[in-house]
Tab-separated table of C-alpha atoms and ligand atoms in Angstrom:
chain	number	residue	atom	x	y	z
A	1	UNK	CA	77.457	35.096	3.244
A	2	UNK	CA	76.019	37.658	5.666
A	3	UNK	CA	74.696	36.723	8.628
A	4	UNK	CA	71.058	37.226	8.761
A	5	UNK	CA	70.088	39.923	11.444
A	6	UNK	CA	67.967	37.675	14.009
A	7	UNK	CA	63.843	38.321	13.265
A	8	UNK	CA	61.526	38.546	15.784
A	9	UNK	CA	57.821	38.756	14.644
A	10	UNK	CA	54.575	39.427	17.538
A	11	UNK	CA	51.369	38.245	16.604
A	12	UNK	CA	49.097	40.352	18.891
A	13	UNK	CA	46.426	37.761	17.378
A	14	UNK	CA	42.990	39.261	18.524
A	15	UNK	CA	44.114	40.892	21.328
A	16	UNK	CA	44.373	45.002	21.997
A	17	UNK	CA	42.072	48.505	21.666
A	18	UNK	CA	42.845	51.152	19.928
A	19	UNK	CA	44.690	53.138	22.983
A	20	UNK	CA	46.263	49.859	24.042
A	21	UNK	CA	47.817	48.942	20.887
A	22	UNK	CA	49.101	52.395	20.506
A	23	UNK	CA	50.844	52.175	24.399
A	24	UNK	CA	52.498	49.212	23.246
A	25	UNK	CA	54.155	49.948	19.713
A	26	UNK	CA	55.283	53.125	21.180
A	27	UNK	CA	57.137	51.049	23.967
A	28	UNK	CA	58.419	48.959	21.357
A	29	UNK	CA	59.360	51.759	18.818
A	30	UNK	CA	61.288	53.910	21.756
A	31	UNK	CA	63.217	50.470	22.796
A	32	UNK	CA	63.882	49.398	19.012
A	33	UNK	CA	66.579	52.417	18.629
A	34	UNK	CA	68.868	49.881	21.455
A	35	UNK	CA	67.777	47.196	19.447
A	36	UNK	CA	69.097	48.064	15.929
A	37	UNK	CA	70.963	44.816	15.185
A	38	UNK	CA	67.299	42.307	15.017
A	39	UNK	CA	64.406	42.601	12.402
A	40	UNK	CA	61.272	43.641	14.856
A	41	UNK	CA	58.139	43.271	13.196
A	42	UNK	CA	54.141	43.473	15.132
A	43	UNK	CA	51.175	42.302	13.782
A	44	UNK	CA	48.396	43.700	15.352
A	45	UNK	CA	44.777	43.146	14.753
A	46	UNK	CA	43.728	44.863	11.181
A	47	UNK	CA	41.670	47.692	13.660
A	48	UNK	CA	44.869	48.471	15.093
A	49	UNK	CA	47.297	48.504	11.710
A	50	UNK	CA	46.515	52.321	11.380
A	51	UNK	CA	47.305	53.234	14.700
A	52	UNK	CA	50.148	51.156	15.149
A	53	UNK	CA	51.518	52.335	12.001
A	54	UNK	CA	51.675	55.830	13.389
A	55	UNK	CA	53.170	54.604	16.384
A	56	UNK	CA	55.843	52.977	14.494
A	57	UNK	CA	56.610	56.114	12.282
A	58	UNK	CA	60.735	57.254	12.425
A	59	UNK	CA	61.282	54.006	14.038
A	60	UNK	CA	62.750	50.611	12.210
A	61	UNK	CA	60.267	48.630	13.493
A	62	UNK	CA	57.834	47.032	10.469
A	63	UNK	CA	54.107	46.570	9.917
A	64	UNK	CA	52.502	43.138	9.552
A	65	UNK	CA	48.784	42.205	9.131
A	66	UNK	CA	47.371	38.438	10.233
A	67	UNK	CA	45.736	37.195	7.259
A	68	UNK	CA	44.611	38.096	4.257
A	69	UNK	CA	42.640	36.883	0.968
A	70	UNK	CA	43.820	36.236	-2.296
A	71	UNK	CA	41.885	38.269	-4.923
A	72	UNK	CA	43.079	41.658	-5.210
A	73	UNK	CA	39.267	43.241	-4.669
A	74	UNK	CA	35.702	42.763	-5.091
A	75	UNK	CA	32.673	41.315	-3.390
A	76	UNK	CA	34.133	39.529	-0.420
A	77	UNK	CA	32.429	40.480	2.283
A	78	UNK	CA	34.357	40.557	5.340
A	79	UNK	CA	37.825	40.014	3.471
A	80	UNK	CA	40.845	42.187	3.120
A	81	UNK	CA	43.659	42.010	-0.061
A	82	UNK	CA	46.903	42.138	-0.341
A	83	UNK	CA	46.875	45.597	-1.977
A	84	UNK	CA	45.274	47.053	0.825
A	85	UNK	CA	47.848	45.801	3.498
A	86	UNK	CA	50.357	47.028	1.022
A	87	UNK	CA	48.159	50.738	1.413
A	88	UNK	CA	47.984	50.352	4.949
A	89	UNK	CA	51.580	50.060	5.428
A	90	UNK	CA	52.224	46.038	5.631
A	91	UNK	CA	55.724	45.065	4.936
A	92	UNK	CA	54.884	41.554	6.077
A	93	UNK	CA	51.531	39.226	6.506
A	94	UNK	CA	51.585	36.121	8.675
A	95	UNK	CA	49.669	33.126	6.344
A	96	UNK	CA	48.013	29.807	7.172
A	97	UNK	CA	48.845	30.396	11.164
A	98	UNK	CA	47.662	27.098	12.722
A	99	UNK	CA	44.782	28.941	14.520
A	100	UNK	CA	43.222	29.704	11.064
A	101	UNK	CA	43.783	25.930	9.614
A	102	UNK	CA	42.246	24.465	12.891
A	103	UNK	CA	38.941	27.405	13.215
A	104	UNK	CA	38.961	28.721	9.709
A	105	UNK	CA	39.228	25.499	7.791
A	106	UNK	CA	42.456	27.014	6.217
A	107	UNK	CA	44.589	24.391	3.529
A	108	UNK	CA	47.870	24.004	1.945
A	109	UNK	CA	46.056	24.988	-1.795
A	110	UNK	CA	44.773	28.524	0.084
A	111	UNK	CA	47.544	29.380	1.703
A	112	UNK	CA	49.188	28.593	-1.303
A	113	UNK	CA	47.127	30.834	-3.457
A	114	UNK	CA	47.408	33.567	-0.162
A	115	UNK	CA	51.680	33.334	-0.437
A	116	UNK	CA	51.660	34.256	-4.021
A	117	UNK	CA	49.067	37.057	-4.050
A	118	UNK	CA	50.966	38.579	-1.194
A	119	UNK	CA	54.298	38.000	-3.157
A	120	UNK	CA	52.880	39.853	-6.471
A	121	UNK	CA	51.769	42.704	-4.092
A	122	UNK	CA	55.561	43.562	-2.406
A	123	UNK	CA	54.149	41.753	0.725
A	124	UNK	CA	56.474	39.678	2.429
A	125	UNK	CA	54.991	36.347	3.857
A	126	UNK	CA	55.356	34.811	7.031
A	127	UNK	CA	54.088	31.292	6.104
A	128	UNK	CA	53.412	29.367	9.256
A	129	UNK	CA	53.662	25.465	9.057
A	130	UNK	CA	53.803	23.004	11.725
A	131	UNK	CA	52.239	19.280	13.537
A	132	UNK	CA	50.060	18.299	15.830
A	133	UNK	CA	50.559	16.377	18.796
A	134	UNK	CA	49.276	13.511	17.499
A	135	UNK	CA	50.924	13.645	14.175
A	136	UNK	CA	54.128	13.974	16.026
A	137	UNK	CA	53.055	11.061	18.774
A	138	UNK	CA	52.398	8.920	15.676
A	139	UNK	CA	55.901	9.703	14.257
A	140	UNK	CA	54.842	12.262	11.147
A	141	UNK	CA	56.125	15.173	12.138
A	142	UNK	CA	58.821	15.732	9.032
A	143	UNK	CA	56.029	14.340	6.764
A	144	UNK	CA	53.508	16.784	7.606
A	145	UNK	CA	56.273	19.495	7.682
A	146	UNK	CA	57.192	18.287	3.977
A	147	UNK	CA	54.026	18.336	2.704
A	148	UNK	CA	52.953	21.825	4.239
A	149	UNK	CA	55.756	23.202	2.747
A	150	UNK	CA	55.389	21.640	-0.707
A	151	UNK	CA	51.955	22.438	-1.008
A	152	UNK	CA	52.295	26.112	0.629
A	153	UNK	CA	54.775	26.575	-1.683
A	154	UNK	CA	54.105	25.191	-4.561
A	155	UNK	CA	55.069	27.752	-7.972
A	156	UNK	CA	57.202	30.328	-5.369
A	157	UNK	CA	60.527	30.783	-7.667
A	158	UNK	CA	63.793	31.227	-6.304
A	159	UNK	CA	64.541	34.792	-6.147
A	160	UNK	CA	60.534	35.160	-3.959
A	161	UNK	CA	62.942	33.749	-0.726
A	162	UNK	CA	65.138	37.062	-0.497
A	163	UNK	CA	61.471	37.710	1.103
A	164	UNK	CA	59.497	34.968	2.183
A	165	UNK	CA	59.657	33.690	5.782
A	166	UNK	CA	58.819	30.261	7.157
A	167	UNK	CA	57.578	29.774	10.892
A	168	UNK	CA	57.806	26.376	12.744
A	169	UNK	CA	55.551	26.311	15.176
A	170	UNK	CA	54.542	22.925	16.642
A	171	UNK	CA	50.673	23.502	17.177
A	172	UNK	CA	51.388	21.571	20.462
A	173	UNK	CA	53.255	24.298	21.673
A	174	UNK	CA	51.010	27.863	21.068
A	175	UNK	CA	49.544	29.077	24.079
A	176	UNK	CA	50.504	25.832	25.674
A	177	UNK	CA	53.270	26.736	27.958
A	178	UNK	CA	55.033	23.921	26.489
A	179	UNK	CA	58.109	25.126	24.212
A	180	UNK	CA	59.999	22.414	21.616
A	181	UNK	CA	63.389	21.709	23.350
A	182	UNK	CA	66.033	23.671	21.548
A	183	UNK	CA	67.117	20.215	19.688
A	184	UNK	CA	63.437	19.226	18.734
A	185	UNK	CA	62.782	22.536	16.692
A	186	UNK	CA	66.268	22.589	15.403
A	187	UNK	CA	65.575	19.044	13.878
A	188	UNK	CA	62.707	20.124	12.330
A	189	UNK	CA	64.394	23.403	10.927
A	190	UNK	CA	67.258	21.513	9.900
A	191	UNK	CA	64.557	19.272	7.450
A	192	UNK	CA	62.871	22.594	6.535
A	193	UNK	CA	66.462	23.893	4.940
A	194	UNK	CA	67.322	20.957	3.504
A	195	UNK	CA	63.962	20.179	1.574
A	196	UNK	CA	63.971	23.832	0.909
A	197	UNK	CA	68.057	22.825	-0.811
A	198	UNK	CA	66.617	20.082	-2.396
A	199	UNK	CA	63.642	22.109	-4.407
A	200	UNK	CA	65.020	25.537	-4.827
A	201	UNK	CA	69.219	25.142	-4.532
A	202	UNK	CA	71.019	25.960	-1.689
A	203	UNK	CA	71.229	29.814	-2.172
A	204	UNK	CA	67.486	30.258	-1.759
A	205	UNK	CA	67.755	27.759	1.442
A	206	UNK	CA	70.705	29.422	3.090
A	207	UNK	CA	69.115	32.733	2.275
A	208	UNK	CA	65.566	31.599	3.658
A	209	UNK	CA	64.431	32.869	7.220
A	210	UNK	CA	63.197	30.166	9.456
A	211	UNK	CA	61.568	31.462	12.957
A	212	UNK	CA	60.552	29.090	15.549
A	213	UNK	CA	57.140	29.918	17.082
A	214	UNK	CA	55.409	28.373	20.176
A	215	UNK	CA	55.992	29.626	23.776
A	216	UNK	CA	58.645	31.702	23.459
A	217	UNK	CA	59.457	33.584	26.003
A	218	UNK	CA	62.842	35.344	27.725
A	219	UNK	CA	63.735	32.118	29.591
A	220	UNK	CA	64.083	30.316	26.686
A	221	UNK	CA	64.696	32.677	23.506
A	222	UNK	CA	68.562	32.577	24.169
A	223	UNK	CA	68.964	28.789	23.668
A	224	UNK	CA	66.504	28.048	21.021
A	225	UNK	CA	68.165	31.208	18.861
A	226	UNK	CA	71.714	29.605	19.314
A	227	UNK	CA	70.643	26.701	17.136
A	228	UNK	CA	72.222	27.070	14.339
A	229	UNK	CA	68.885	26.828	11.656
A	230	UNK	CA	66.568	28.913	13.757
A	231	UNK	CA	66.918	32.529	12.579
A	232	UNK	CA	64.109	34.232	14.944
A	233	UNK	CA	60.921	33.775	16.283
A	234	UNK	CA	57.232	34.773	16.013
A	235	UNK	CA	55.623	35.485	19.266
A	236	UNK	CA	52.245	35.720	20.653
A	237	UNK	CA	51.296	35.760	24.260
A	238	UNK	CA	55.109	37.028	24.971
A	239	UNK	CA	54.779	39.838	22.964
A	240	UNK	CA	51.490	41.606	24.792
A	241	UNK	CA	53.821	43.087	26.814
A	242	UNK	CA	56.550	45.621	26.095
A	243	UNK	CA	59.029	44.280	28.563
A	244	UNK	CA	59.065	40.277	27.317
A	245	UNK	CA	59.042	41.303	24.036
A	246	UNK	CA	62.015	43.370	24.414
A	247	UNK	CA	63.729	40.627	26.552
A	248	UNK	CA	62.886	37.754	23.668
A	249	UNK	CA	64.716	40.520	21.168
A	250	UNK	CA	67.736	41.027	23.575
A	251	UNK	CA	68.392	37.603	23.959
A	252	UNK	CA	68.030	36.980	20.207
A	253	UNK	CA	70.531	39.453	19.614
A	254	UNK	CA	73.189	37.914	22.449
A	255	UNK	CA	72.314	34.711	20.862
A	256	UNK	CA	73.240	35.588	17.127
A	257	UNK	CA	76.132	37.297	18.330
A	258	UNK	CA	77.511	33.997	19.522
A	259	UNK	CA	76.745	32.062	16.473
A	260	UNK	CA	79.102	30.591	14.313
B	301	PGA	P1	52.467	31.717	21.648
B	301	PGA	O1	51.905	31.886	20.152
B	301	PGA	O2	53.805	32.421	21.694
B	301	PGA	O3	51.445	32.391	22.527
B	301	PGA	O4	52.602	30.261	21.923
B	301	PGA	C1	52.757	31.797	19.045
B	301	PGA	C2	51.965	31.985	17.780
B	301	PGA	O5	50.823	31.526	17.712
B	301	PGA	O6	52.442	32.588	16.796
């Protein structure tokens, strides 16, 4: 099989103006043309998705929105639909991030619901699971990785993983400063790939992409990509800023090169 190129996803979160988000896909879209061999995605603020899809234009660098809901349209004030990212130019939305579980109440059942509505609209998902620090202090981290999983999941057929893309990110570890060791996120992708084997068969698990999220940063993209289950990364406060972006995706690359 292939290898998969190595994907590496920024969540801007809500961060960036209009002229500011602009400055920084253009950075990103002139350096992507060195970069050819990785998957660069950005997922800017919803304000910014038109601009940033100009700035993007001629380049390989995709589209990706936060969030989104599931109904298609209507009166849902405040809400935006997977047809509309589609319009707008999404190629990927990020779904059930831990920042929405722990502020917007988010569950397994909506993201759920959010994974297939984006799937029947041609938009890839970036499903984001992961534990606490106390779930993982009292020893349920796979547990809670299972059940996020099975419940995000649930109904997604076989073939829906040539697109659909899992994030790890240990909740401990956004905006913390504090990264999973190389060997504690490849344990946990390791369990993600073989539950995934165990429900689906082990073409849709080989074929799934698994980024690590949480920290990321130059220093430490190199050796977290050379595990062997960990296919790229989403980043957040790293990828603000053209230059560590850039750096996370150059390392990625050297690391993926290396691979086995
Ligand atoms: P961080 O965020 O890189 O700032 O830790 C990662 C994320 O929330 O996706």
């Amino acid at each position: 099989m292939p290898k998969k190129p190595p994907f590496i996803a920024g969540n801007w979160k809500m961060n960036l103006t209009l002229p500011e988000a602009r400055k920084l896909a253009e950075s990103i879209a002139k350096a992507a043309t060195g970069l050819s061999e990785a998957e660069i995605v950005l997922a800017p603020p919803f304000t910014a998705l038109g601009e940033v899809k100009k700035a993007l234009e001629g380049s390989s660098v995709r589209l990706a929105a936060q969030n989104l809901f599931w109904e298609e349209k209507g009166a849902f004030t405040g809400e935006v639909s997977a047809p509309m990212l589609k319009d707008a130019g999404c190629q990927y939305v990020i779904i059930g991030h831990s920042e929405r579980r722990q502020y917007f109440g988010e569950r397994d059942a909506g993201v759920n619901k959010k994974t297939q509505a984006a799937l029947k609209s041609g938009v890839s998902p970036i499903v984001c699971i992961g534990e606490t620090l106390a779930e993982r202090e009292r020893g349920e981290t796979m547990d809670v990785i299972s059940r996020q999983i099975q419940g995000g999941l649930e109904g997604i057929g076989a073939g829906d993983f040539e697109s659909l893309v899992i994030a790890y990110e240990p909740v401990w570890a956004i905006g913390t400063g504090k990264t999973a060791t190389p060997g504690q996120a490849e344990e946990v992708h390791a369990h993600i790939r073989e539950k995934l084997a165990s429900w689906y068969g082990i073409g849709p698990a080989e074929c799934a992409i698994i980024l690590y999220g949480g920290s990321v940063k130059p220093a430490n993209s190199f050796a977290l990509l050379s595990e062997k289950n960990i296919d790229g990364f989403l980043v957040g406060g790293a990828s603000l800023e053209a230059e560590s972006f850039i750096q996370i995706t150059r390392e990625a690359i050297r690391a993926h090169k290396e691979k086995k």
